[in-house]
mmCIF file with all atom_site columns, C-alpha atoms in Angstrom:
data_model
loop_
_atom_site.group_PDB
_atom_site.id
_atom_site.type_symbol
_atom_site.label_atom_id
_atom_site.label_alt_id
_atom_site.label_comp_id
_atom_site.label_asym_id
_atom_site.label_entity_id
_atom_site.label_seq_id
_atom_site.pdbx_PDB_ins_code
_atom_site.Cartn_x
_atom_site.Cartn_y
_atom_site.Cartn_z
_atom_site.occupancy
_atom_site.B_iso_or_equiv
_atom_site.pdbx_formal_charge
_atom_site.auth_seq_id
_atom_site.auth_comp_id
_atom_site.auth_asym_id
_atom_site.auth_atom_id
_atom_site.pdbx_PDB_model_num
ATOM 1   C CA . MET A 1 1   ? -7.446 -20.577 16.826 1.00 84.00 ? 1   MET A CA 1
ATOM 2   C CA . SER A 1 2   ? -6.983 -24.392 15.936 1.00 93.00 ? 2   SER A CA 1
ATOM 3   C CA . GLU A 1 3   ? -4.606 -26.544 18.546 1.00 95.00 ? 3   GLU A CA 1
ATOM 4   C CA . LYS A 1 4   ? -1.201 -26.557 16.536 1.00 97.00 ? 4   LYS A CA 1
ATOM 5   C CA . THR A 1 5   ? -1.161 -22.549 16.499 1.00 98.00 ? 5   THR A CA 1
ATOM 6   C CA . LEU A 1 6   ? -2.226 -21.964 20.493 1.00 97.00 ? 6   LEU A CA 1
ATOM 7   C CA . LYS A 1 7   ? 0.260  -24.287 20.689 1.00 97.00 ? 7   LYS A CA 1
ATOM 8   C CA . ALA A 1 8   ? 2.714  -22.331 19.578 1.00 98.00 ? 8   ALA A CA 1
ATOM 9   C CA . VAL A 1 9   ? 1.878  -18.843 20.265 1.00 98.00 ? 9   VAL A CA 1
ATOM 10  C CA . GLU A 1 10  ? 1.783  -20.227 23.998 1.00 97.00 ? 10  GLU A CA 1
ATOM 11  C CA . PHE A 1 11  ? 5.752  -21.577 23.487 1.00 97.00 ? 11  PHE A CA 1
ATOM 12  C CA . MET A 1 12  ? 6.347  -17.910 21.837 1.00 97.00 ? 12  MET A CA 1
ATOM 13  C CA . ASN A 1 13  ? 4.973  -16.400 25.142 1.00 96.00 ? 13  ASN A CA 1
ATOM 14  C CA . GLY A 1 14  ? 7.573  -18.263 26.560 1.00 92.00 ? 14  GLY A CA 1
ATOM 15  C CA . PRO A 1 15  ? 10.793 -18.678 26.632 1.00 90.00 ? 15  PRO A CA 1
ATOM 16  C CA . TYR A 1 16  ? 10.771 -20.220 23.053 1.00 96.00 ? 16  TYR A CA 1
ATOM 17  C CA . SER A 1 17  ? 11.869 -18.252 19.902 1.00 97.00 ? 17  SER A CA 1
ATOM 18  C CA . CYS A 1 18  ? 9.566  -17.020 17.164 1.00 97.00 ? 18  CYS A CA 1
ATOM 19  C CA . SER A 1 19  ? 11.415 -20.466 14.813 1.00 97.00 ? 19  SER A CA 1
ATOM 20  C CA . GLN A 1 20  ? 11.564 -22.614 18.073 1.00 98.00 ? 20  GLN A CA 1
ATOM 21  C CA . SER A 1 21  ? 7.574  -21.959 18.733 1.00 98.00 ? 21  SER A CA 1
ATOM 22  C CA . VAL A 1 22  ? 6.274  -23.354 15.255 1.00 98.00 ? 22  VAL A CA 1
ATOM 23  C CA . LEU A 1 23  ? 8.883  -25.882 14.517 1.00 98.00 ? 23  LEU A CA 1
ATOM 24  C CA . CYS A 1 24  ? 8.402  -27.261 18.762 1.00 98.00 ? 24  CYS A CA 1
ATOM 25  C CA . ALA A 1 25  ? 3.838  -26.650 17.952 1.00 98.00 ? 25  ALA A CA 1
ATOM 26  C CA . PHE A 1 26  ? 5.121  -29.147 15.415 1.00 98.00 ? 26  PHE A CA 1
ATOM 27  C CA . ALA A 1 27  ? 7.618  -31.356 16.050 1.00 98.00 ? 27  ALA A CA 1
ATOM 28  C CA . ASP A 1 28  ? 5.256  -33.947 16.263 1.00 97.00 ? 28  ASP A CA 1
ATOM 29  C CA . GLU A 1 29  ? 4.247  -34.219 12.367 1.00 95.00 ? 29  GLU A CA 1
ATOM 30  C CA . ILE A 1 30  ? 7.670  -34.340 11.154 1.00 97.00 ? 30  ILE A CA 1
ATOM 31  C CA . GLY A 1 31  ? 8.629  -37.080 14.229 1.00 97.00 ? 31  GLY A CA 1
ATOM 32  C CA . ILE A 1 32  ? 11.170 -35.104 15.876 1.00 98.00 ? 32  ILE A CA 1
ATOM 33  C CA . SER A 1 33  ? 11.305 -34.647 20.226 1.00 98.00 ? 33  SER A CA 1
ATOM 34  C CA . ARG A 1 34  ? 10.450 -30.827 21.185 1.00 97.00 ? 34  ARG A CA 1
ATOM 35  C CA . ASP A 1 35  ? 13.846 -30.695 22.593 1.00 97.00 ? 35  ASP A CA 1
ATOM 36  C CA . GLU A 1 36  ? 14.950 -31.584 18.490 1.00 98.00 ? 36  GLU A CA 1
ATOM 37  C CA . ALA A 1 37  ? 12.788 -29.038 17.190 1.00 98.00 ? 37  ALA A CA 1
ATOM 38  C CA . LYS A 1 38  ? 14.148 -26.589 20.124 1.00 97.00 ? 38  LYS A CA 1
ATOM 39  C CA . GLU A 1 39  ? 17.568 -26.946 19.076 1.00 97.00 ? 39  GLU A CA 1
ATOM 40  C CA . ILE A 1 40  ? 17.229 -27.082 15.131 1.00 97.00 ? 40  ILE A CA 1
ATOM 41  C CA . ALA A 1 41  ? 15.138 -24.179 14.698 1.00 97.00 ? 41  ALA A CA 1
ATOM 42  C CA . ALA A 1 42  ? 17.324 -21.880 16.827 1.00 95.00 ? 42  ALA A CA 1
ATOM 43  C CA . PRO A 1 43  ? 19.788 -20.299 14.343 1.00 95.00 ? 43  PRO A CA 1
ATOM 44  C CA . TYR A 1 44  ? 16.030 -19.822 12.796 1.00 95.00 ? 44  TYR A CA 1
ATOM 45  C CA . SER A 1 45  ? 15.018 -16.999 15.408 1.00 91.00 ? 45  SER A CA 1
ATOM 46  C CA . GLY A 1 46  ? 15.376 -12.556 15.088 1.00 83.00 ? 46  GLY A CA 1
ATOM 47  C CA . GLY A 1 47  ? 16.129 -12.795 10.872 1.00 82.00 ? 47  GLY A CA 1
ATOM 48  C CA . ARG A 1 48  ? 19.431 -14.637 10.923 1.00 83.00 ? 48  ARG A CA 1
ATOM 49  C CA . LYS A 1 49  ? 18.594 -16.282 8.292  1.00 81.00 ? 49  LYS A CA 1
ATOM 50  C CA . ILE A 1 50  ? 17.489 -13.347 6.653  1.00 91.00 ? 50  ILE A CA 1
ATOM 51  C CA . LYS A 1 51  ? 13.808 -14.527 6.633  1.00 94.00 ? 51  LYS A CA 1
ATOM 52  C CA . CYS A 1 52  ? 11.131 -14.267 9.441  1.00 97.00 ? 52  CYS A CA 1
ATOM 53  C CA . GLY A 1 53  ? 12.122 -17.006 11.742 1.00 97.00 ? 53  GLY A CA 1
ATOM 54  C CA . ALA A 1 54  ? 8.009  -18.664 12.073 1.00 98.00 ? 54  ALA A CA 1
ATOM 55  C CA . VAL A 1 55  ? 8.299  -18.730 8.346  1.00 97.00 ? 55  VAL A CA 1
ATOM 56  C CA . CYS A 1 56  ? 12.157 -20.654 8.055  1.00 96.00 ? 56  CYS A CA 1
ATOM 57  C CA . ALA A 1 57  ? 10.165 -22.581 11.128 1.00 97.00 ? 57  ALA A CA 1
ATOM 58  C CA . ALA A 1 58  ? 7.552  -23.367 8.703  1.00 97.00 ? 58  ALA A CA 1
ATOM 59  C CA . GLU A 1 59  ? 9.317  -24.235 5.923  1.00 96.00 ? 59  GLU A CA 1
ATOM 60  C CA . ILE A 1 60  ? 11.509 -27.101 7.497  1.00 96.00 ? 60  ILE A CA 1
ATOM 61  C CA . VAL A 1 61  ? 8.264  -28.437 8.391  1.00 97.00 ? 61  VAL A CA 1
ATOM 62  C CA . LEU A 1 62  ? 7.065  -28.814 4.546  1.00 96.00 ? 62  LEU A CA 1
ATOM 63  C CA . SER A 1 63  ? 10.741 -30.310 4.217  1.00 94.00 ? 63  SER A CA 1
ATOM 64  C CA . LYS A 1 64  ? 10.454 -33.670 6.172  1.00 94.00 ? 64  LYS A CA 1
ATOM 65  C CA . LYS A 1 65  ? 7.221  -34.039 5.156  1.00 93.00 ? 65  LYS A CA 1
ATOM 66  C CA . PHE A 1 66  ? 6.960  -33.299 1.639  1.00 92.00 ? 66  PHE A CA 1
ATOM 67  C CA . GLY A 1 67  ? 10.594 -33.081 0.561  1.00 88.00 ? 67  GLY A CA 1
ATOM 68  C CA . ASP A 1 68  ? 12.003 -30.408 -0.863 1.00 77.00 ? 68  ASP A CA 1
ATOM 69  C CA . ASP A 1 69  ? 8.742  -29.747 -2.588 1.00 69.00 ? 69  ASP A CA 1
ATOM 70  C CA . SER A 1 70  ? 9.832  -26.033 -4.004 1.00 78.00 ? 70  SER A CA 1
ATOM 71  C CA . GLU A 1 71  ? 6.025  -25.886 -4.192 1.00 92.00 ? 71  GLU A CA 1
ATOM 72  C CA . LYS A 1 72  ? 5.029  -26.274 -1.483 1.00 94.00 ? 72  LYS A CA 1
ATOM 73  C CA . ILE A 1 73  ? 7.418  -23.461 -0.049 1.00 94.00 ? 73  ILE A CA 1
ATOM 74  C CA . SER A 1 74  ? 6.556  -21.141 -3.208 1.00 95.00 ? 74  SER A CA 1
ATOM 75  C CA . ASP A 1 75  ? 2.753  -21.614 -2.017 1.00 97.00 ? 75  ASP A CA 1
ATOM 76  C CA . PHE A 1 76  ? 3.799  -21.086 1.888  1.00 97.00 ? 76  PHE A CA 1
ATOM 77  C CA . GLU A 1 77  ? 5.826  -18.291 1.574  1.00 97.00 ? 77  GLU A CA 1
ATOM 78  C CA . LYS A 1 78  ? 2.926  -16.404 -1.194 1.00 98.00 ? 78  LYS A CA 1
ATOM 79  C CA . LYS A 1 79  ? -0.078 -17.104 1.604  1.00 98.00 ? 79  LYS A CA 1
ATOM 80  C CA . PHE A 1 80  ? 2.348  -16.063 4.836  1.00 98.00 ? 80  PHE A CA 1
ATOM 81  C CA . LEU A 1 81  ? 2.969  -12.125 2.314  1.00 98.00 ? 81  LEU A CA 1
ATOM 82  C CA . GLU A 1 82  ? -0.400 -11.641 1.227  1.00 98.00 ? 82  GLU A CA 1
ATOM 83  C CA . LYS A 1 83  ? -1.393 -12.635 4.640  1.00 97.00 ? 83  LYS A CA 1
ATOM 84  C CA . VAL A 1 84  ? 1.892  -10.577 6.371  1.00 98.00 ? 84  VAL A CA 1
ATOM 85  C CA . GLY A 1 85  ? 3.262  -8.197  3.442  1.00 98.00 ? 85  GLY A CA 1
ATOM 86  C CA . ALA A 1 86  ? 6.868  -9.232  3.725  1.00 97.00 ? 86  ALA A CA 1
ATOM 87  C CA . ILE A 1 87  ? 8.514  -12.273 4.849  1.00 96.00 ? 87  ILE A CA 1
ATOM 88  C CA . ASN A 1 88  ? 12.070 -10.761 5.211  1.00 96.00 ? 88  ASN A CA 1
ATOM 89  C CA . CYS A 1 89  ? 12.168 -10.163 9.333  1.00 95.00 ? 89  CYS A CA 1
ATOM 90  C CA . ARG A 1 90  ? 13.541 -6.820  8.170  1.00 94.00 ? 90  ARG A CA 1
ATOM 91  C CA . ASP A 1 91  ? 11.033 -6.040  5.927  1.00 96.00 ? 91  ASP A CA 1
ATOM 92  C CA . ILE A 1 92  ? 7.900  -6.690  8.566  1.00 97.00 ? 92  ILE A CA 1
ATOM 93  C CA . ARG A 1 93  ? 9.700  -5.033  11.835 1.00 95.00 ? 93  ARG A CA 1
ATOM 94  C CA . SER A 1 94  ? 11.241 -2.116  10.380 1.00 94.00 ? 94  SER A CA 1
ATOM 95  C CA . LYS A 1 95  ? 8.192  -0.947  8.153  1.00 96.00 ? 95  LYS A CA 1
ATOM 96  C CA . ASN A 1 96  ? 5.766  -2.455  11.733 1.00 96.00 ? 96  ASN A CA 1
ATOM 97  C CA . LEU A 1 97  ? 3.233  -5.215  9.647  1.00 97.00 ? 97  LEU A CA 1
ATOM 98  C CA . ARG A 1 98  ? 3.658  -7.508  12.483 1.00 97.00 ? 98  ARG A CA 1
ATOM 99  C CA . PRO A 1 99  ? 4.579  -8.402  15.604 1.00 97.00 ? 99  PRO A CA 1
ATOM 100 C CA . CYS A 1 100 ? 6.294  -11.719 15.857 1.00 96.00 ? 100 CYS A CA 1
ATOM 101 C CA . ILE A 1 101 ? 4.597  -13.016 17.641 1.00 97.00 ? 101 ILE A CA 1
ATOM 102 C CA . GLY A 1 102 ? 1.322  -12.261 14.712 1.00 98.00 ? 102 GLY A CA 1
ATOM 103 C CA . CYS A 1 103 ? 3.874  -14.080 12.528 1.00 98.00 ? 103 CYS A CA 1
ATOM 104 C CA . VAL A 1 104 ? 3.871  -17.310 14.377 1.00 98.00 ? 104 VAL A CA 1
ATOM 105 C CA . GLU A 1 105 ? 0.237  -17.725 14.702 1.00 98.00 ? 105 GLU A CA 1
ATOM 106 C CA . ASP A 1 106 ? 0.035  -17.218 10.993 1.00 98.00 ? 106 ASP A CA 1
ATOM 107 C CA . SER A 1 107 ? 2.653  -19.213 10.056 1.00 98.00 ? 107 SER A CA 1
ATOM 108 C CA . ALA A 1 108 ? 1.366  -21.389 12.495 1.00 98.00 ? 108 ALA A CA 1
ATOM 109 C CA . THR A 1 109 ? -2.333 -21.133 11.014 1.00 98.00 ? 109 THR A CA 1
ATOM 110 C CA . ILE A 1 110 ? -1.424 -21.252 7.228  1.00 98.00 ? 110 ILE A CA 1
ATOM 111 C CA . LEU A 1 111 ? 0.948  -24.811 8.445  1.00 98.00 ? 111 LEU A CA 1
ATOM 112 C CA . GLU A 1 112 ? -1.491 -25.979 9.410  1.00 97.00 ? 112 GLU A CA 1
ATOM 113 C CA . ALA A 1 113 ? -3.491 -25.566 6.998  1.00 96.00 ? 113 ALA A CA 1
ATOM 114 C CA . MET A 1 114 ? -1.546 -26.782 4.818  1.00 96.00 ? 114 MET A CA 1
ATOM 115 C CA . LEU A 1 115 ? -1.105 -30.468 6.319  1.00 94.00 ? 115 LEU A CA 1
#
């Protein structure tokens, strides 16, 4: 497991949500503090924005890093969908496709490879 992915998983095992775990692990990549990342990511956890919170956090990083490059985001979503089987939190949970910590790990792994 790579450094950023390991950080994201460690954060998920602590007091962070799925979206916070991913965004906090990559905060330095987009020039924000962990506290800022935690605050920005809070509304995305637990599928509150329909998509998996770990996916939303990765998309925030990609948007900050590459601008509104829809191709990057589409590429990320395609890779996550291939690995997990869904992008929406409700689908992932209701079909027991992957536990939240697994989604955090997958999201961070894919994101790190894209950066």
